[in-house]
Coordinates of C-alpha atoms in Angstrom, one line a residue:
Chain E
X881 CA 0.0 0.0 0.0
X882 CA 1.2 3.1 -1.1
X883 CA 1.6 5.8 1.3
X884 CA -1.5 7.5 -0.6
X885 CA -3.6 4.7 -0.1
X886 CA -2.8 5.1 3.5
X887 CA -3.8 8.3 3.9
X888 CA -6.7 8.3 1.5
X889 CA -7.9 5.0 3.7
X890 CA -7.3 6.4 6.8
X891 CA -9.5 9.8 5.6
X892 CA -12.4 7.5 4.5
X893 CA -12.5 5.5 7.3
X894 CA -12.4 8.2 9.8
X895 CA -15.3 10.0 8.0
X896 CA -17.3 7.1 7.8
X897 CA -16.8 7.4 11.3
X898 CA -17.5 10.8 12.7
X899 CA -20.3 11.1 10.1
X900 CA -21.9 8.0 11.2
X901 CA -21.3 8.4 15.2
X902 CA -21.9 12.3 14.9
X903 CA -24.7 12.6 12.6
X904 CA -26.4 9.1 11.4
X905 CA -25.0 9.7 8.1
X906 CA -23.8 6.5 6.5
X907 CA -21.5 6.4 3.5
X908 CA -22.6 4.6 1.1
X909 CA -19.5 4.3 -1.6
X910 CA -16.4 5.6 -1.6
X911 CA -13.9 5.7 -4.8
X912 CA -10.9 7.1 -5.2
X913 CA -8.2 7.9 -7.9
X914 CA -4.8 9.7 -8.5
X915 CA -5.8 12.5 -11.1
X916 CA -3.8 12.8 -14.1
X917 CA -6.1 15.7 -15.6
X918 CA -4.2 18.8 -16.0
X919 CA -6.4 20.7 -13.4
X920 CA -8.2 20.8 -10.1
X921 CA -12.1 21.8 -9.2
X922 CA -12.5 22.3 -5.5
X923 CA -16.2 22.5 -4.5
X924 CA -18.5 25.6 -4.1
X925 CA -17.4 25.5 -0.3
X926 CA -13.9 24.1 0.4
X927 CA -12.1 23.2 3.8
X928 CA -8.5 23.1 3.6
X929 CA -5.8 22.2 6.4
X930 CA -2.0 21.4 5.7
X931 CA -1.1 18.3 7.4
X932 CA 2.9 18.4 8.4
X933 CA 5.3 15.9 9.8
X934 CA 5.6 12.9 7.0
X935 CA 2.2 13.5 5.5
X936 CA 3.5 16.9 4.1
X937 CA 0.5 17.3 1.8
X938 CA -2.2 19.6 1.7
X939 CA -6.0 18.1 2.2
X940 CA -9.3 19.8 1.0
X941 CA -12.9 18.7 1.7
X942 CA -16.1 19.8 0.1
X943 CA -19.2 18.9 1.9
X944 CA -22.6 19.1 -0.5
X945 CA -24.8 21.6 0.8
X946 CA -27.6 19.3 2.5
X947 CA -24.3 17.7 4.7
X948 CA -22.9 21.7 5.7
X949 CA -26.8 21.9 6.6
X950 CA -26.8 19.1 8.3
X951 CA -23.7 19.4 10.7
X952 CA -24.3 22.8 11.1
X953 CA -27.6 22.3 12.7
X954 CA -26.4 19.7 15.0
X955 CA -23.3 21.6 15.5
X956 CA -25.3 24.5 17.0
X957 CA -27.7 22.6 19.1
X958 CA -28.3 24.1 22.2
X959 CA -27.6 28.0 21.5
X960 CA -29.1 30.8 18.9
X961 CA -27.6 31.8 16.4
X962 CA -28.3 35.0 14.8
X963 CA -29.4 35.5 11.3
X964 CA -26.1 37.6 10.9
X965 CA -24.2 35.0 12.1
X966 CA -25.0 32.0 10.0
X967 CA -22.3 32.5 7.6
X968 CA -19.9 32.1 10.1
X969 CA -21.0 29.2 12.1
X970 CA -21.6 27.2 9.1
X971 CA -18.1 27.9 7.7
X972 CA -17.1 27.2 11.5
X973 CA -19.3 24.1 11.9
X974 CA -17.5 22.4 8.4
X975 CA -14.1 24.0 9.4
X976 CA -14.6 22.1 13.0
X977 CA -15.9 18.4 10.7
X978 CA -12.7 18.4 8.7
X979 CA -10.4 19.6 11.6
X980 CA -11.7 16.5 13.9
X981 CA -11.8 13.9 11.0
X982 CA -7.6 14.5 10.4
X983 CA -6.9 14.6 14.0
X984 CA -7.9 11.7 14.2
X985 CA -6.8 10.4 11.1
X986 CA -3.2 12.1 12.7
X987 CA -3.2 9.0 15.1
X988 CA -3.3 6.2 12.3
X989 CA -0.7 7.8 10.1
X990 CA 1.8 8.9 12.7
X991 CA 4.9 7.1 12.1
X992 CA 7.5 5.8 14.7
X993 CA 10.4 7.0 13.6
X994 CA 9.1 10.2 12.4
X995 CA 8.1 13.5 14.6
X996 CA 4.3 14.7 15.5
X997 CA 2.1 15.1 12.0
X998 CA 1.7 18.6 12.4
X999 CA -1.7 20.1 11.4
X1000 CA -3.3 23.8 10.3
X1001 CA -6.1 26.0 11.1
X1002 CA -8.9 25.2 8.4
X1003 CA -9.1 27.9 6.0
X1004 CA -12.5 28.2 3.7
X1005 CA -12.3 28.5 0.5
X1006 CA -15.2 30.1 -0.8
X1007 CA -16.3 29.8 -4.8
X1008 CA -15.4 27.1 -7.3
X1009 CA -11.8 27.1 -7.9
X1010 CA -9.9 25.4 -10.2
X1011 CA -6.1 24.7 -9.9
X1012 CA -4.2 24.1 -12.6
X1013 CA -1.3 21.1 -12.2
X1014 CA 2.4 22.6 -12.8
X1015 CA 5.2 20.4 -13.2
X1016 CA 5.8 19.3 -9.5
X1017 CA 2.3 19.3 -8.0
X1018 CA 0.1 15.8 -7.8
X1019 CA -3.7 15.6 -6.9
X1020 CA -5.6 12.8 -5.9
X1021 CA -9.2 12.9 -5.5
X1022 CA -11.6 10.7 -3.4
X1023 CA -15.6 11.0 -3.5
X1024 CA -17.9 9.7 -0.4
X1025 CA -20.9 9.2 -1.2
X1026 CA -23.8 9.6 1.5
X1027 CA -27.3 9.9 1.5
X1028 CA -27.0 13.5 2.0
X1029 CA -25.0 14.0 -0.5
X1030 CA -21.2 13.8 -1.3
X1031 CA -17.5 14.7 0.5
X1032 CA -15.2 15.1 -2.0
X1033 CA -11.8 14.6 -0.6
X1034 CA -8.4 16.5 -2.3
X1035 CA -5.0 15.6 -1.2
X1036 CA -2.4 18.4 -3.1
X1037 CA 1.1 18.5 -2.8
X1038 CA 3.9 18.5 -2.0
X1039 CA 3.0 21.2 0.7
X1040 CA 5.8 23.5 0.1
X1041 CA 4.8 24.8 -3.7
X1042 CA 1.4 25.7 -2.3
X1043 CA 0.1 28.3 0.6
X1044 CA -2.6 27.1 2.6
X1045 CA -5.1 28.5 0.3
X1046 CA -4.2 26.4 -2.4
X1047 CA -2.4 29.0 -4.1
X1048 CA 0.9 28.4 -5.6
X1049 CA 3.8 29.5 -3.4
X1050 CA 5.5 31.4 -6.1
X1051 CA 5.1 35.0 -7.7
X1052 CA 3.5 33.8 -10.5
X1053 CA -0.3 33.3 -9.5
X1054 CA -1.9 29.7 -11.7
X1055 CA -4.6 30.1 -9.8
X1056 CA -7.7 30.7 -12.6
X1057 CA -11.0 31.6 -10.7
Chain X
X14 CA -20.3 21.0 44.0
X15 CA -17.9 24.4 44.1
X16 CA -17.9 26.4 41.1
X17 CA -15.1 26.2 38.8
X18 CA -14.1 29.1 37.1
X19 CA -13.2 28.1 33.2
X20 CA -11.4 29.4 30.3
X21 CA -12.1 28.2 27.1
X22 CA -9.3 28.6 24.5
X23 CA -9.9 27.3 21.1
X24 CA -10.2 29.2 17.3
X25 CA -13.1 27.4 16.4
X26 CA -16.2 29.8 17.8
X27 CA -18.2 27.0 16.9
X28 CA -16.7 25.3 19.9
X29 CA -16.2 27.7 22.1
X30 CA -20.0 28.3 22.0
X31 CA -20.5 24.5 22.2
X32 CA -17.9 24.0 25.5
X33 CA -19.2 27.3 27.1
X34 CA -23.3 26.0 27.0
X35 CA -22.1 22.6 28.1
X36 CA -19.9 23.7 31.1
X37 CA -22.0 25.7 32.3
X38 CA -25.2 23.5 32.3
X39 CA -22.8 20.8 34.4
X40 CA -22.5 23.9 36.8
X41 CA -19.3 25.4 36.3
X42 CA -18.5 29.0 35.5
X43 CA -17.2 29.9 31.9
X44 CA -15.2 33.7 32.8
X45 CA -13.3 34.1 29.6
X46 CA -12.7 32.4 26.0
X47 CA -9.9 33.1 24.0
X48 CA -9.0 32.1 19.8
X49 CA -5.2 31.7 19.8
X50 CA -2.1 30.7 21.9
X51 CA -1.3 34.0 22.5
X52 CA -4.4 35.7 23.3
X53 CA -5.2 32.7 26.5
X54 CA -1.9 33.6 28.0
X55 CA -3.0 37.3 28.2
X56 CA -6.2 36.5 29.4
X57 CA -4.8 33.8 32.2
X58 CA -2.8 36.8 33.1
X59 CA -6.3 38.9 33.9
X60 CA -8.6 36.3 34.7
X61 CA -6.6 34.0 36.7
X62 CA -9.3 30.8 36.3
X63 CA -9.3 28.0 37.9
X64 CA -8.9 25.5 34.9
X65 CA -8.2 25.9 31.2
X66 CA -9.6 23.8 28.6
X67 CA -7.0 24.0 25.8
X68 CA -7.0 23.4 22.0
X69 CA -3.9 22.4 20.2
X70 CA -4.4 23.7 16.7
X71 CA -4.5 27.9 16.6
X72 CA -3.1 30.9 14.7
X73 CA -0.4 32.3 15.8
X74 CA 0.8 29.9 18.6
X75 CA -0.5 26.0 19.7
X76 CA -1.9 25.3 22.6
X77 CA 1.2 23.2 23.8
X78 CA 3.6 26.3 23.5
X79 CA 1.0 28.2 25.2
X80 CA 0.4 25.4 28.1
X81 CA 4.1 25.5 28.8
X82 CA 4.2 29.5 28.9
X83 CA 1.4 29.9 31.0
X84 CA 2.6 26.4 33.2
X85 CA 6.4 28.4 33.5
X86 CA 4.8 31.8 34.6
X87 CA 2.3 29.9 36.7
X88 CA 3.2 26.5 37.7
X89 CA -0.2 26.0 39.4
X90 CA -2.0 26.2 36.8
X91 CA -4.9 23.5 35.6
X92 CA -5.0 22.9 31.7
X93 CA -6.9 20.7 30.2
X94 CA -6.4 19.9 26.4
X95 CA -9.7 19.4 24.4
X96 CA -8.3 18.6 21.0
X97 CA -9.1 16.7 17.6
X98 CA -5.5 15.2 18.0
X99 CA -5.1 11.5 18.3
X100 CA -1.4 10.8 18.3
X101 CA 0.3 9.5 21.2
X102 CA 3.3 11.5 21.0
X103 CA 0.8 14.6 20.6
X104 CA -0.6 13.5 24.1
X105 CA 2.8 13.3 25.9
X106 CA 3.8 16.4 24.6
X107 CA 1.0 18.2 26.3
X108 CA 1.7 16.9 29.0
X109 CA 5.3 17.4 29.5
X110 CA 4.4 21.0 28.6
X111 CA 2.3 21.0 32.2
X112 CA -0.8 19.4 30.6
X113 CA -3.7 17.5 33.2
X114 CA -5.8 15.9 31.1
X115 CA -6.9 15.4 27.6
X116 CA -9.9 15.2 26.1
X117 CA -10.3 14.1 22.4
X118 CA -12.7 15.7 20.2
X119 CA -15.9 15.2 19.4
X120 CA -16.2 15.8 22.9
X121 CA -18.9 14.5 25.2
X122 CA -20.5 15.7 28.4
X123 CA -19.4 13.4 31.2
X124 CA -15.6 13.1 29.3
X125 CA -15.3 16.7 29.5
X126 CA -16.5 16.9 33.0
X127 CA -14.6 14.0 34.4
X128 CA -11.1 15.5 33.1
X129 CA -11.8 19.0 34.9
X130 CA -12.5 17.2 38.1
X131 CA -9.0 15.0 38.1
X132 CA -7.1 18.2 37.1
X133 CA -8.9 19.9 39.6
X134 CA -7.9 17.0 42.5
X135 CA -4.9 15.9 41.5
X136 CA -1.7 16.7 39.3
X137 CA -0.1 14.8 36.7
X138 CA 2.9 13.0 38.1
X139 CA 5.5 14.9 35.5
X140 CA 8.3 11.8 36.5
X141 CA 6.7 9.4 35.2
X142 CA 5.2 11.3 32.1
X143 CA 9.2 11.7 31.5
X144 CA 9.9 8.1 31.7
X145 CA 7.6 7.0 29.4
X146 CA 8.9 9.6 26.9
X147 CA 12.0 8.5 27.3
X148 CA 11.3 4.6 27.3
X149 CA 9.5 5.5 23.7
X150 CA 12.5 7.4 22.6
X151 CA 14.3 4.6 23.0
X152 CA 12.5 2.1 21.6
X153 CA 12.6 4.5 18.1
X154 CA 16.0 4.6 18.2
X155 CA 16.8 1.0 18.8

């Protein structure tokens, strides 16, 4: 197993699992495959955090709306939240879902001889955006499907050509919006 | 039971909400919340709490660097880490940096409340926290 498939397993498995235990959503397929197209299509809504140590890739989720509706109402259980601050919590409630499901993930990837797996803040990215693959950079994509709809799981790297909005770490902007 | 005075330090106002509604329905006192490393030690400074609950992941500085600098200014101090973070060597780490307990996240009620009242009672025995750093450091390098 490749050390891709490792963390690609690892992601799906811990999803399954905080879905399920957190939310009663059960995933009901799960694919993945290591991109060879020329660009990259991150999701309306995009969660991304930069996993360190000797993972050293970057990892976006996009959650399909009825899902971000979904955690976010269980999420904020118990309090009020104001019509001025929906925006926030849902970015906050998604930012919270991806940040738990790595953490944990942190624990089945960590590797003896290497140091702690590092991770990021989550950063939202809001708005389709499409990266577009330069010499270096490698995507691999993974899609869960639920019956609330779909995560779609990025991994980018290596970490160092990008910035932790996906952007490329160098003067020249590829980014095309 | 004697009210606790809490500080809640994590970026995620999502669950700083969440934490501050469930502590204070157990029946402690939430005084302060704070997003980043550096922020909580300012606000420790002020606030003086009784316990911290602690996230590792924030702008600007951890929550481990921030346990140890507000454990070396005052070594009295009660953290708690509530964290997503499942390694082991994550674990030790916060507490050789003066950690009490450690909660994992997705957090639940009677986990949370269980690890405030042991950090509230008793304090981590920091020998033998070493020790079994240093017997896994060992058995990396062999």
């Amino acid at each position: 197993m490749t050390q891709i498939d490792r963390i690609m397993s690892s992601i799906a498995c811990r999803t399954r699992e905080y879905l399920g235990a957190e939310f009663g959503v059960t995933i009901t397929a799960a694919n993945a495959h290591c991109s060879e197209s020329d660009q990259l299509t991150l999701p309306r809504m995009t969660t991304v955090i930069a996993l360190g140590g000797n993972i050293n890739m970057l990892v976006a989720f996009g959650f399909d709306e009825r899902l971000i509706d979904l955690i976010f109402d269980k999420m904020t259980e118990g309090f009020e939240v104001g019509e001025d601050e929906v925006a926030m919590y849902r970015e906050a409630a998604t930012g919270e879902a991806v940040n738990t499901i790595l953490g944990h993930c942190t624990s089945d990837l960590a590797d003896d001889a290497g140091g702690v797996i590092t991770m990021t803040p989550p950063v939202i990215l809001e708005g389709v955006k499409t990266i577009r693959r330069m010499k270096d950079a490698s995507f691999y994509t993974q899609n869960l499907d639920s019956m609330f709809g779909q995560v779609t799981v990025n991994l980018v790297g290596p970490r160092m050509i990008f910035d932790n909005h996906l952007d490329y770490a160098t003067q020249e902007n590829h980014e095309h919006r | 039971m004697s009210t606790v005075d809490i500080m809640i330090v994590d970026d995620s106002p999502i669950i700083r909400q969440k934490l501050t509604v469930m502590l204070e329905q157990i029946g402690y006192r939430v005084v302060q919340t704070a997003a980043t490393g550096k922020e909580a030690i300012a606000a420790y400074r002020s606030q003086r709490p009784d316990l911290v609950t602690m996230d590792i992941t924030m702008p600007d500085m951890n929550g481990i660097e921030a346990t140890r600098a507000i454990i070396g200014e005052f070594p009295d101090a009660k953290i708690v880490m509530v964290t997503s973070h499942g390694q082991e060597k994550m674990v030790l780490e916060a507490l050789k940096a003066g950690a009490k307990g450690y909660v994992i996240k997705p957090f639940q009620p009677h986990v949370v409340y269980e690890a405030i009242q042991k950090a509230c009672r008793r304090t981590v025995d920091q020998a033998k926290v070493q020790a079994i750093i240093e017997q896994r450091t060992n058995t990396t390098e062999s």
